[in-house]
Amino acid sequence: MIVLLGVLVVIIGFATRRNPLLVVGVAGIATGLLGGLSPQKVIAAFGDGFASSRAVTIFAITLPVIGLLERYGLQEQARRLITRFAGLTTGRFLALYLLLRQVTAALGLQSVFGHAQTVRPLAAPMAEGATERKNGPLTDKAREKVRSFAASADNVGLFFGEDVFLAVGSILLITGFVNTTYHTHLEPLQLALWAIPTAICALVIHGGRLLRLDRQLERELSAPAAKDGGATSTKGAAKKAPKNSARGTTK
Amino acid sequence: MIKAEWFYWLVGAIFLVMAAQMATDRTNPKRFGTAAFWGLLGLGFVYSTWVVDKSAPAEPLGVAVLVMVCLAGFGFTGRGKVRTSTAEERAASADRLGSKIFIPALTIPVVALICAVGVKKLRIGGQPVLQTGSETILGLGIGAVVALAVAMMMMREKKISTPMHAGRSMLEAMGWAMLLPQLLATLGTIFSVSGVGEQVGKITKSVLPDGSVLIAVIVYCAGMFLFTVVMGNGFAAFPVMTAAVGWPVLVEQAHGEPAIILAIGMLCGFCGTLATPMAANFNVVPAALLELKDQYGPIKAQLPTAGALLVCNIVIMYVCAF
């Protein structure tokens, strides 16, 4: 039971908003020592864990080119492009992104889209541009919301698309674990097929929530201008004046 | 054969170059701490090659990781003034380039796609061109390099230091969030060798009443969800919850259809991934990348979907598997 203290450290750490690196570092050391590892083994575990998980950090390789393109106005152009499609509201655009992400992931193309390569440079500014066209300058709060939902569309699409693909890690983990532990024989195809009902639910539920986002944004962006006067709207407009993404890259 | 390790070296080299830029950036009040953090990360990426193939001890790397944790955790890292174009320059360049600017941006996904689908099958002299099992990572890496070349030609940018500075600003903005996913992967390993999984399995078994299939389904699904929230990914939760409830109770006692139970059990874990800061690469890093003030913004946007999908999964499993 005492090894569960590590879990407690994590929960308390995140709940009290300590620096996550420290929380995880302390939890790792505590759990390792309580679980009977020697200090040397614990340190080695940190090294081994780092070495074998480098793939999650490899997206850094896209940052120089994305940074260069943003310097030359990529986000501005993405915003302008979306305004040419009058029917494409923020919600509809993000729902479309969700569908595209889900379908490509289901075909095994998980790294074609992602937060660094498509959400930050393209999807998020486009989603913002669509709101700006319809409702005028965004407040800080509305901007946060649009960006958060852009990130969520990427995650939901990936998670509930990839399991429909046979050769993905999670499917292979299931068959590998069950077939060796219980000496049975499960086919990846059966598992992938049974991921489809949930995939459809995910598309309907999150897609529906994205479509509802338009109305929420409309309410939020029209209300403060009428209610608490110029304060928020002029602030938003002032920030917007030298072309809205000045914040996006310098803040 | 193009190996995944080569790309890790390239990423490590990029971190090291950026660390050198950081060390000389006088606008950053904490430039040496920042440079030390990213320099260690770069060195770690390269050194890891020999840790993975067991030809070098893991302890020095472990010490380096803990030093990075302290550097970032106790606030020794910071950010310099961003060197970028002004808003007017960006608008003018967007006018000039028009939609052509999307070409390099779309090069990354297109090349990744070509590598994942086409180059994957290509062989030269009986050897696959891309290391087997790493095609998608390599596709992303090759796509980024090709896109950088295309972009520099198109923008007539001669200095390689310009994209490096641009990328470095994004790294500095992300700060500690960059290391968190790898650190959490480590925590997952430590949790599993210390037997956290077995303990959670025992607790789950003890709260499980006999008889009701519906309650067992709910315990399995909710257990996958909660355990994933704690561990940060469903892969760690799956063997534990399946050994505790999924297989012995749902498959063996209640004669459920295993494929349905296990596939949906895993998806309950994915609902948990949507809801936890422990899944840093999906939830915390994007918040940093999108420069959100609220680092839990994406999680808040995902929570209602995660909850609704958990209920859907419980219903689908109960209706279809029995």
Coordinates of C-alpha atoms in Angstrom, one line a residue:
Chain A
M1 CA 0.0 0.0 0.0
I2 CA 2.8 2.4 0.9
V3 CA 3.9 2.7 -2.8
L4 CA 0.6 4.5 -3.5
L5 CA 2.1 7.5 -1.7
G6 CA 3.7 8.4 -5.0
V7 CA 0.3 8.6 -6.6
L8 CA -0.8 10.8 -3.8
V9 CA 2.2 13.1 -4.3
V10 CA 1.2 13.5 -7.9
I11 CA -2.4 14.3 -7.2
I12 CA -1.6 16.8 -4.4
G13 CA 1.1 18.4 -6.5
F14 CA -1.1 18.9 -9.6
A15 CA -4.0 20.1 -7.4
T16 CA -1.9 22.7 -5.7
R17 CA -0.3 23.7 -9.0
R18 CA 3.3 23.1 -8.0
N19 CA 5.8 23.0 -10.8
P20 CA 4.9 19.7 -12.6
L21 CA 8.5 18.8 -13.2
L22 CA 9.3 18.9 -9.5
V23 CA 6.1 17.0 -8.7
V24 CA 6.9 14.2 -11.1
G25 CA 10.5 14.1 -10.1
V26 CA 9.7 13.8 -6.4
A27 CA 6.9 11.3 -7.0
G28 CA 9.3 9.1 -9.0
I29 CA 12.1 9.2 -6.5
A30 CA 9.6 8.5 -3.6
T31 CA 7.8 5.7 -5.3
G32 CA 11.1 4.1 -6.4
L33 CA 12.6 4.1 -3.0
L34 CA 9.4 3.0 -1.2
G35 CA 9.0 0.2 -3.8
G36 CA 12.4 -1.1 -2.8
L37 CA 14.7 0.2 -5.5
S38 CA 18.2 1.3 -4.6
P39 CA 19.0 5.0 -5.1
Q40 CA 21.3 4.1 -8.0
K41 CA 18.5 2.1 -9.6
V42 CA 16.2 5.0 -9.3
I43 CA 18.6 7.3 -11.0
A44 CA 19.2 4.8 -13.8
A45 CA 15.4 4.5 -14.2
F46 CA 15.3 8.3 -14.9
G47 CA 18.0 7.8 -17.5
D48 CA 16.4 4.8 -19.1
G49 CA 12.9 6.4 -19.1
F50 CA 14.3 9.5 -20.9
A51 CA 16.2 7.5 -23.5
S52 CA 13.3 5.3 -24.5
S53 CA 10.7 8.1 -24.6
R54 CA 12.5 10.6 -26.9
A55 CA 9.9 10.1 -29.6
V56 CA 7.4 12.3 -27.8
T57 CA 9.8 15.2 -28.0
I58 CA 10.8 14.8 -31.7
F59 CA 8.1 17.3 -32.8
A60 CA 10.8 19.9 -31.8
I61 CA 12.3 19.3 -35.2
T62 CA 9.4 21.1 -36.9
L63 CA 9.8 24.3 -34.7
P64 CA 12.5 26.1 -36.8
V65 CA 10.5 25.9 -40.0
I66 CA 7.2 26.7 -38.3
G67 CA 9.0 29.6 -36.6
L68 CA 10.4 30.9 -39.9
L69 CA 7.1 30.7 -41.6
E70 CA 5.4 32.5 -38.8
R71 CA 8.0 35.3 -39.1
Y72 CA 6.9 35.6 -42.7
G73 CA 3.2 35.8 -41.9
L74 CA 1.9 32.2 -42.0
Q75 CA -0.7 32.8 -39.2
E76 CA -1.9 36.1 -40.9
Q77 CA -2.3 34.3 -44.2
A78 CA -4.1 31.4 -42.5
R79 CA -6.5 33.9 -41.0
R80 CA -7.1 35.6 -44.4
L81 CA -7.6 32.3 -46.2
I82 CA -10.5 31.3 -43.9
T83 CA -12.3 34.6 -44.5
R84 CA -12.8 33.6 -48.1
F85 CA -15.0 30.7 -47.1
A86 CA -18.1 32.6 -45.8
G87 CA -20.0 29.5 -44.6
L88 CA -17.0 28.2 -42.6
T89 CA -17.6 29.3 -39.0
T90 CA -15.2 28.4 -36.2
G91 CA -17.3 25.5 -35.1
R92 CA -17.8 24.1 -38.6
F93 CA -14.1 24.5 -39.4
L94 CA -13.0 22.7 -36.2
A95 CA -15.6 19.9 -36.7
L96 CA -14.1 19.4 -40.2
Y97 CA -10.6 19.3 -38.7
L98 CA -11.8 16.7 -36.2
L99 CA -13.3 14.6 -39.0
L100 CA -10.1 14.9 -41.1
R101 CA -7.9 14.1 -38.1
Q102 CA -10.0 11.0 -37.2
V103 CA -10.1 9.6 -40.7
T104 CA -6.3 10.1 -41.3
A105 CA -5.6 8.5 -38.0
A106 CA -7.9 5.6 -38.8
L107 CA -5.8 5.1 -42.0
G108 CA -2.6 4.9 -39.8
L109 CA -1.4 8.4 -40.6
Q110 CA -1.0 9.6 -37.0
S111 CA 1.8 12.1 -37.5
V112 CA 0.5 13.8 -40.5
F113 CA -1.4 16.2 -38.2
G114 CA -0.4 17.4 -34.8
H115 CA -0.2 20.3 -32.3
A116 CA 3.2 21.6 -33.6
Q117 CA 2.8 20.9 -37.3
T118 CA -0.8 21.8 -37.9
V119 CA -2.7 23.2 -34.9
R120 CA -0.5 26.1 -33.9
P121 CA 0.5 27.4 -37.4
L122 CA -2.8 26.6 -39.3
A123 CA -5.9 25.3 -37.4
A124 CA -5.8 27.7 -34.5
P125 CA -5.3 30.9 -36.5
M126 CA -7.9 29.8 -39.0
A127 CA -10.4 29.1 -36.2
E128 CA -9.7 32.5 -34.7
G129 CA -10.0 34.2 -38.2
A130 CA -13.4 32.6 -38.7
T131 CA -14.7 34.1 -35.4
E132 CA -13.1 37.5 -36.1
R133 CA -14.8 37.7 -39.5
K134 CA -18.2 37.0 -37.9
N135 CA -18.0 38.6 -34.5
G136 CA -15.2 41.1 -34.7
P137 CA -12.1 41.3 -32.5
L138 CA -11.7 38.5 -30.0
T139 CA -11.5 39.1 -26.2
D140 CA -8.6 37.3 -24.5
K141 CA -11.0 34.9 -23.0
A142 CA -12.6 34.0 -26.3
R143 CA -9.2 33.6 -27.9
E144 CA -8.2 31.1 -25.2
K145 CA -11.4 29.2 -25.7
V146 CA -11.0 29.0 -29.5
R147 CA -7.4 27.8 -29.1
S148 CA -8.3 25.3 -26.4
F149 CA -11.0 23.8 -28.6
A150 CA -8.6 23.7 -31.6
A151 CA -6.2 21.6 -29.4
S152 CA -9.1 19.4 -28.3
A153 CA -10.2 18.7 -31.8
D154 CA -6.8 17.3 -32.6
N155 CA -6.7 15.1 -29.5
V156 CA -10.2 13.7 -29.8
G157 CA -9.7 13.0 -33.5
L158 CA -6.4 11.2 -32.9
F159 CA -7.4 9.1 -29.9
F160 CA -10.7 7.9 -31.3
G161 CA -9.4 7.4 -34.9
E162 CA -6.2 5.6 -34.4
D163 CA -7.7 2.5 -32.7
V164 CA -9.7 1.8 -35.9
F165 CA -6.3 1.2 -37.6
L166 CA -5.0 -2.4 -37.1
A167 CA -1.3 -1.8 -36.5
V168 CA -1.5 0.9 -33.9
G169 CA 0.4 0.5 -30.6
S170 CA -2.7 0.2 -28.4
I171 CA -4.3 -2.6 -30.5
L172 CA -1.0 -4.5 -30.5
L173 CA -0.6 -4.0 -26.8
I174 CA -4.1 -5.6 -26.2
T175 CA -3.4 -8.6 -28.4
G176 CA 0.1 -9.0 -27.1
F177 CA -0.9 -8.9 -23.5
V178 CA -4.1 -11.1 -23.8
N179 CA -2.6 -13.7 -26.1
T180 CA 0.4 -14.3 -24.0
T181 CA -1.2 -14.0 -20.5
Y182 CA -4.4 -16.0 -21.2
H183 CA -3.2 -18.2 -24.0
T184 CA -6.0 -17.3 -26.3
H185 CA -6.1 -15.9 -29.8
L186 CA -7.5 -12.5 -30.5
E187 CA -7.2 -11.0 -34.0
P188 CA -6.3 -7.3 -34.3
L189 CA -9.1 -6.9 -36.8
Q190 CA -11.8 -7.8 -34.2
L191 CA -10.5 -5.2 -31.8
A192 CA -10.2 -2.5 -34.5
L193 CA -13.8 -3.2 -35.6
W194 CA -15.1 -2.7 -32.1
A195 CA -13.4 0.6 -31.9
I196 CA -15.7 1.9 -34.6
P197 CA -18.9 2.5 -32.5
T198 CA -17.0 4.7 -30.0
A199 CA -15.2 6.5 -32.9
I200 CA -18.7 7.4 -34.2
C201 CA -19.8 8.5 -30.8
A202 CA -16.7 10.7 -30.4
L203 CA -17.3 12.4 -33.8
V204 CA -21.0 13.1 -33.0
I205 CA -20.4 14.3 -29.4
H206 CA -17.3 16.4 -29.9
G207 CA -18.4 17.5 -33.3
G208 CA -21.7 18.6 -31.8
R209 CA -19.9 20.5 -29.1
L210 CA -17.7 22.2 -31.6
L211 CA -20.7 23.3 -33.6
R212 CA -22.3 24.7 -30.4
L213 CA -19.1 26.7 -29.9
D214 CA -20.2 29.2 -32.5
R215 CA -23.3 30.2 -30.4
Q216 CA -21.3 30.4 -27.2
L217 CA -18.7 32.7 -28.9
E218 CA -21.4 34.9 -30.3
R219 CA -23.0 35.3 -26.9
E220 CA -19.7 36.0 -25.2
L221 CA -18.5 38.5 -27.8
S222 CA -21.7 40.4 -28.1
A223 CA -22.5 40.5 -24.4
P224 CA -19.5 42.4 -22.8
A225 CA -19.6 45.2 -25.4
A226 CA -23.2 45.9 -24.4
K227 CA -22.8 45.2 -20.7
D228 CA -19.5 46.4 -19.2
G229 CA -19.0 49.1 -21.8
G230 CA -15.9 49.8 -23.8
A231 CA -13.4 48.3 -21.2
T232 CA -13.1 44.9 -22.7
S233 CA -13.9 45.7 -26.3
T234 CA -11.6 48.6 -26.7
K235 CA -8.9 46.7 -25.0
G236 CA -9.5 43.9 -27.4
A237 CA -9.6 46.3 -30.3
A238 CA -6.4 48.1 -29.3
K239 CA -4.6 44.9 -29.1
K240 CA -6.0 43.9 -32.5
A241 CA -5.2 47.2 -34.1
P242 CA -1.6 46.3 -35.3
K243 CA -3.0 43.0 -36.8
N244 CA -4.2 40.6 -34.2
S245 CA -1.4 38.0 -34.0
A246 CA 1.2 40.4 -32.6
R247 CA 0.3 38.8 -29.3
G248 CA 0.3 35.3 -30.7
T249 CA 4.1 35.3 -31.3
T250 CA 5.5 37.8 -28.9
K251 CA 3.6 37.1 -25.7
Chain B
M1 CA 18.9 2.6 -44.2
I2 CA 17.8 5.8 -42.6
K3 CA 17.8 5.2 -38.8
A4 CA 15.5 6.8 -36.2
E5 CA 18.6 7.4 -34.1
W6 CA 20.0 9.8 -36.7
F7 CA 17.0 12.0 -36.3
Y8 CA 17.4 11.9 -32.5
W9 CA 20.9 13.2 -33.1
L10 CA 19.6 15.9 -35.4
V11 CA 17.1 17.0 -32.7
G12 CA 19.9 16.9 -30.1
A13 CA 22.1 19.0 -32.4
I14 CA 19.3 21.5 -32.9
F15 CA 18.9 21.8 -29.1
L16 CA 22.6 22.3 -28.7
V17 CA 22.7 25.1 -31.3
M18 CA 19.8 26.8 -29.7
A19 CA 21.4 26.4 -26.3
A20 CA 24.5 28.3 -27.7
Q21 CA 22.2 31.0 -29.0
M22 CA 20.5 31.2 -25.6
A23 CA 23.8 31.5 -23.7
T24 CA 24.7 34.6 -25.8
D25 CA 21.3 36.2 -25.6
R26 CA 21.8 39.1 -23.2
T27 CA 18.1 40.0 -23.2
N28 CA 17.4 36.8 -21.2
P29 CA 18.1 37.5 -17.5
K30 CA 18.5 33.8 -16.8
R31 CA 20.5 33.0 -20.0
F32 CA 23.0 30.6 -18.4
G33 CA 20.3 28.5 -16.6
T34 CA 18.3 28.4 -19.8
A35 CA 21.2 27.4 -21.9
A36 CA 22.2 24.7 -19.4
F37 CA 18.7 23.2 -19.5
W38 CA 18.5 23.0 -23.3
G39 CA 22.1 22.0 -23.7
L40 CA 21.7 19.1 -21.3
L41 CA 18.5 18.1 -23.2
G42 CA 20.5 18.1 -26.4
L43 CA 23.3 16.1 -25.0
G44 CA 20.8 13.7 -23.5
F45 CA 19.2 13.1 -26.9
V46 CA 22.6 12.0 -28.3
Y47 CA 23.9 10.0 -25.3
S48 CA 20.5 8.1 -25.1
T49 CA 21.5 6.2 -28.3
W50 CA 24.0 4.2 -26.3
V51 CA 21.7 3.9 -23.3
V52 CA 19.1 2.3 -25.5
D53 CA 21.5 -0.3 -26.9
K54 CA 22.9 -0.9 -23.4
S55 CA 26.5 0.1 -24.3
A56 CA 26.6 3.0 -21.9
P57 CA 25.3 3.3 -18.3
A58 CA 22.0 5.0 -17.7
E59 CA 23.0 6.7 -14.4
P60 CA 24.8 9.8 -15.9
L61 CA 21.7 10.4 -18.0
G62 CA 19.5 10.0 -14.9
V63 CA 21.6 12.6 -13.1
A64 CA 21.3 15.0 -16.1
V65 CA 17.6 14.5 -16.1
L66 CA 17.4 15.3 -12.4
V67 CA 19.6 18.4 -12.9
M68 CA 17.2 19.6 -15.7
V69 CA 14.3 19.0 -13.3
C70 CA 15.9 21.2 -10.7
L71 CA 16.9 23.9 -13.2
A72 CA 13.4 24.3 -14.6
G73 CA 11.6 23.4 -11.4
F74 CA 13.3 26.0 -9.2
G75 CA 13.0 28.8 -11.8
F76 CA 16.6 29.0 -13.2
T77 CA 15.3 29.1 -16.8
G78 CA 13.8 32.1 -18.5
R79 CA 13.1 33.7 -21.9
G80 CA 14.9 36.3 -24.0
K81 CA 13.3 39.0 -26.0
V82 CA 11.7 37.5 -29.0
R83 CA 13.5 38.4 -32.2
T84 CA 10.8 38.4 -34.8
S85 CA 9.3 40.6 -37.5
T86 CA 6.9 43.3 -36.6
A87 CA 3.2 42.9 -37.3
E88 CA 3.4 45.2 -40.2
E89 CA 6.3 43.3 -41.8
R90 CA 4.3 40.1 -41.4
A91 CA 1.2 41.5 -43.0
A92 CA 3.3 42.9 -45.8
S93 CA 5.0 39.6 -46.4
A94 CA 1.7 37.8 -46.2
D95 CA 0.5 40.2 -49.0
R96 CA 3.6 39.5 -51.1
L97 CA 3.7 35.7 -50.7
G98 CA -0.1 35.1 -50.6
S99 CA -1.1 31.4 -50.3
K100 CA 2.3 30.3 -51.5
I101 CA 3.4 30.5 -47.8
F102 CA 1.3 27.4 -47.2
I103 CA 3.5 25.3 -49.5
P104 CA 6.3 24.7 -47.0
A105 CA 3.8 24.4 -44.1
L106 CA 2.0 21.6 -46.0
T107 CA 5.2 20.0 -47.0
I108 CA 5.6 18.5 -43.5
P109 CA 2.3 16.5 -43.5
V110 CA 2.6 15.6 -47.2
V111 CA 6.2 14.2 -46.9
A112 CA 5.1 12.4 -43.6
L113 CA 2.3 10.9 -45.6
I114 CA 4.5 9.8 -48.5
C115 CA 7.0 8.2 -46.1
A116 CA 4.3 6.4 -44.1
V117 CA 2.5 5.1 -47.2
G118 CA 5.1 4.9 -50.0
V119 CA 8.7 5.0 -48.9
K120 CA 7.8 2.5 -46.2
K121 CA 7.7 -0.2 -48.8
L122 CA 10.8 0.9 -50.6
R123 CA 13.9 -1.3 -50.4
I124 CA 17.4 -0.7 -51.6
G125 CA 19.7 -3.8 -51.8
G126 CA 17.2 -5.8 -49.8
Q127 CA 17.3 -3.3 -47.0
P128 CA 14.3 -1.1 -46.2
V129 CA 15.1 2.6 -46.8
L130 CA 13.5 3.7 -43.6
Q131 CA 14.1 1.8 -40.3
T132 CA 11.2 -0.6 -39.8
G133 CA 8.7 0.5 -37.1
S134 CA 10.0 4.1 -37.1
E135 CA 8.6 5.2 -40.5
T136 CA 6.2 7.8 -39.1
I137 CA 8.8 9.4 -36.9
L138 CA 11.2 9.5 -39.8
G139 CA 8.5 10.9 -42.0
L140 CA 7.9 13.8 -39.7
G141 CA 11.7 14.4 -39.4
I142 CA 12.3 14.2 -43.1
G143 CA 9.2 16.4 -43.8
A144 CA 10.5 19.1 -41.4
V145 CA 14.0 19.1 -43.0
V146 CA 12.5 19.3 -46.6
A147 CA 10.0 21.9 -45.5
L148 CA 12.8 24.0 -44.0
A149 CA 14.8 23.9 -47.3
V150 CA 11.7 24.8 -49.3
A151 CA 10.9 27.6 -47.0
M152 CA 14.4 29.1 -47.0
M153 CA 14.5 29.1 -50.8
M154 CA 11.1 30.6 -51.1
M155 CA 11.7 33.4 -48.5
R156 CA 15.2 33.9 -49.9
E157 CA 16.4 33.5 -46.4
K158 CA 20.2 32.8 -46.4
K159 CA 21.0 32.5 -42.8
I160 CA 20.2 29.2 -41.1
S161 CA 20.4 31.1 -37.8
T162 CA 17.1 32.9 -38.6
P163 CA 14.9 29.8 -38.4
M164 CA 16.9 28.6 -35.4
H165 CA 16.2 31.8 -33.5
A166 CA 12.5 31.6 -34.5
G167 CA 12.4 28.0 -33.2
R168 CA 14.3 28.8 -30.1
S169 CA 11.8 31.5 -29.1
M170 CA 9.1 28.8 -29.3
L171 CA 11.2 26.5 -27.1
E172 CA 11.8 29.2 -24.5
A173 CA 8.0 29.8 -24.5
M174 CA 7.4 26.2 -23.8
G175 CA 10.1 25.9 -21.2
W176 CA 9.7 23.0 -18.7
A177 CA 6.6 21.6 -20.6
M178 CA 9.0 20.3 -23.2
L179 CA 10.6 17.8 -20.7
L180 CA 7.4 16.8 -18.9
P181 CA 6.2 14.1 -21.3
Q182 CA 9.5 12.2 -21.1
L183 CA 9.6 12.6 -17.3
L184 CA 6.1 11.2 -17.0
A185 CA 7.0 8.2 -19.2
T186 CA 9.8 7.6 -16.6
L187 CA 7.3 7.9 -13.8
G188 CA 5.1 5.3 -15.5
T189 CA 8.0 2.9 -15.6
I190 CA 8.9 3.5 -11.9
F191 CA 5.2 3.0 -11.0
S192 CA 5.1 -0.3 -12.7
V193 CA 8.3 -1.8 -11.3
S194 CA 7.3 -0.6 -7.8
G195 CA 4.1 -2.5 -8.0
V196 CA 1.6 0.5 -8.0
G197 CA -0.4 -1.4 -10.6
E198 CA -0.9 -4.5 -8.4
Q199 CA -2.0 -2.3 -5.5
V200 CA -4.6 -0.5 -7.6
G201 CA -5.8 -3.9 -8.9
K202 CA -6.2 -5.2 -5.4
I203 CA -8.2 -2.1 -4.4
T204 CA -10.4 -2.4 -7.4
K205 CA -11.1 -6.1 -6.7
S206 CA -12.0 -5.3 -3.1
V207 CA -14.7 -2.8 -4.1
L208 CA -16.2 -5.1 -6.7
P209 CA -19.4 -6.8 -5.5
D210 CA -20.3 -10.2 -6.8
G211 CA -23.0 -10.9 -9.3
S212 CA -23.9 -7.8 -11.1
V213 CA -22.5 -7.7 -14.6
L214 CA -23.5 -4.1 -15.1
I215 CA -21.6 -3.0 -12.0
A216 CA -18.5 -5.0 -13.1
V217 CA -18.6 -3.3 -16.5
I218 CA -18.8 0.1 -14.8
V219 CA -16.0 -0.7 -12.4
Y220 CA -13.8 -1.9 -15.3
C221 CA -14.5 1.2 -17.5
A222 CA -14.3 3.7 -14.7
G223 CA -11.2 2.0 -13.3
M224 CA -9.5 2.3 -16.7
F225 CA -10.5 5.9 -16.9
L226 CA -9.3 6.8 -13.4
F227 CA -6.1 4.8 -13.5
T228 CA -5.3 6.5 -16.8
V229 CA -5.9 9.9 -15.3
V230 CA -3.3 9.0 -12.6
M231 CA -0.7 7.4 -14.9
G232 CA -1.1 9.6 -17.9
N233 CA -1.7 6.9 -20.4
G234 CA -4.0 3.9 -21.0
F235 CA -1.2 1.6 -21.8
A236 CA -0.1 1.4 -18.2
A237 CA -3.6 1.0 -16.9
F238 CA -4.7 -1.7 -19.3
P239 CA -2.8 -4.7 -18.1
V240 CA -3.6 -3.9 -14.5
M241 CA -7.3 -3.4 -14.9
T242 CA -7.7 -6.2 -17.3
A243 CA -5.9 -8.6 -14.9
A244 CA -8.0 -7.4 -12.0
V245 CA -11.5 -7.2 -13.5
G246 CA -11.7 -7.4 -17.3
W247 CA -10.5 -10.9 -17.8
P248 CA -11.4 -12.8 -14.6
V249 CA -14.8 -11.2 -14.0
L250 CA -16.2 -10.0 -17.4
V251 CA -14.8 -12.6 -19.7
E252 CA -14.4 -15.8 -17.5
Q253 CA -17.3 -15.4 -15.1
A254 CA -19.8 -13.4 -17.1
H255 CA -18.8 -15.0 -20.5
G256 CA -18.5 -11.6 -22.3
E257 CA -17.1 -11.3 -25.8
P258 CA -13.4 -10.6 -25.2
A259 CA -12.7 -8.5 -28.3
I260 CA -15.5 -6.1 -27.4
I261 CA -14.6 -5.8 -23.7
L262 CA -10.9 -5.3 -24.3
A263 CA -11.2 -2.9 -27.3
I264 CA -13.7 -0.7 -25.4
G265 CA -11.7 -1.0 -22.1
M266 CA -8.8 0.6 -23.9
L267 CA -11.0 3.3 -25.2
C268 CA -12.1 4.1 -21.7
G269 CA -8.5 4.7 -21.0
F270 CA -8.3 7.2 -23.9
C271 CA -11.2 9.1 -22.3
G272 CA -9.0 9.4 -19.2
T273 CA -6.1 10.7 -21.4
L274 CA -8.3 13.5 -22.5
A275 CA -8.9 14.5 -18.9
T276 CA -5.4 14.5 -17.3
P277 CA -2.4 16.9 -17.1
M278 CA -0.3 13.7 -16.7
A279 CA -0.7 13.2 -20.5
A280 CA 1.5 16.2 -20.9
N281 CA 2.3 15.9 -24.6
F282 CA -1.4 16.0 -25.5
N283 CA -2.7 18.4 -23.0
V284 CA 0.0 20.6 -21.4
V285 CA 2.5 21.0 -24.3
P286 CA -0.2 22.2 -26.7
A287 CA -1.3 24.8 -24.1
A288 CA 2.3 26.1 -24.1
L289 CA 2.5 25.9 -27.9
L290 CA -0.7 27.9 -28.3
E291 CA 0.5 30.3 -25.6
L292 CA -2.6 29.9 -23.4
K293 CA -2.6 31.5 -20.0
D294 CA -4.6 28.6 -18.6
Q295 CA -2.4 25.5 -18.9
Y296 CA -5.5 23.4 -18.3
G297 CA -7.4 25.1 -21.2
P298 CA -7.4 22.0 -23.5
I299 CA -8.4 19.7 -20.7
K300 CA -11.4 21.9 -19.8
A301 CA -12.4 21.9 -23.5
Q302 CA -12.2 18.1 -23.5
L303 CA -13.7 17.1 -20.1
P304 CA -17.4 17.0 -21.1
T305 CA -16.5 14.9 -24.2
A306 CA -14.4 12.6 -22.1
G307 CA -17.3 12.1 -19.6
A308 CA -19.9 11.5 -22.3
L309 CA -17.7 9.1 -24.2
L310 CA -17.1 7.1 -21.0
V311 CA -20.8 6.7 -20.6
C312 CA -21.1 5.7 -24.2
N313 CA -18.4 3.1 -23.8
I314 CA -20.1 1.6 -20.7
V315 CA -23.4 1.3 -22.6
I316 CA -21.8 -0.2 -25.8
M317 CA -19.8 -2.7 -23.7
Y318 CA -22.8 -3.8 -21.6
V319 CA -25.2 -4.0 -24.6
C320 CA -22.9 -5.6 -27.1
A321 CA -20.6 -7.9 -25.2
F322 CA -23.2 -9.9 -23.2

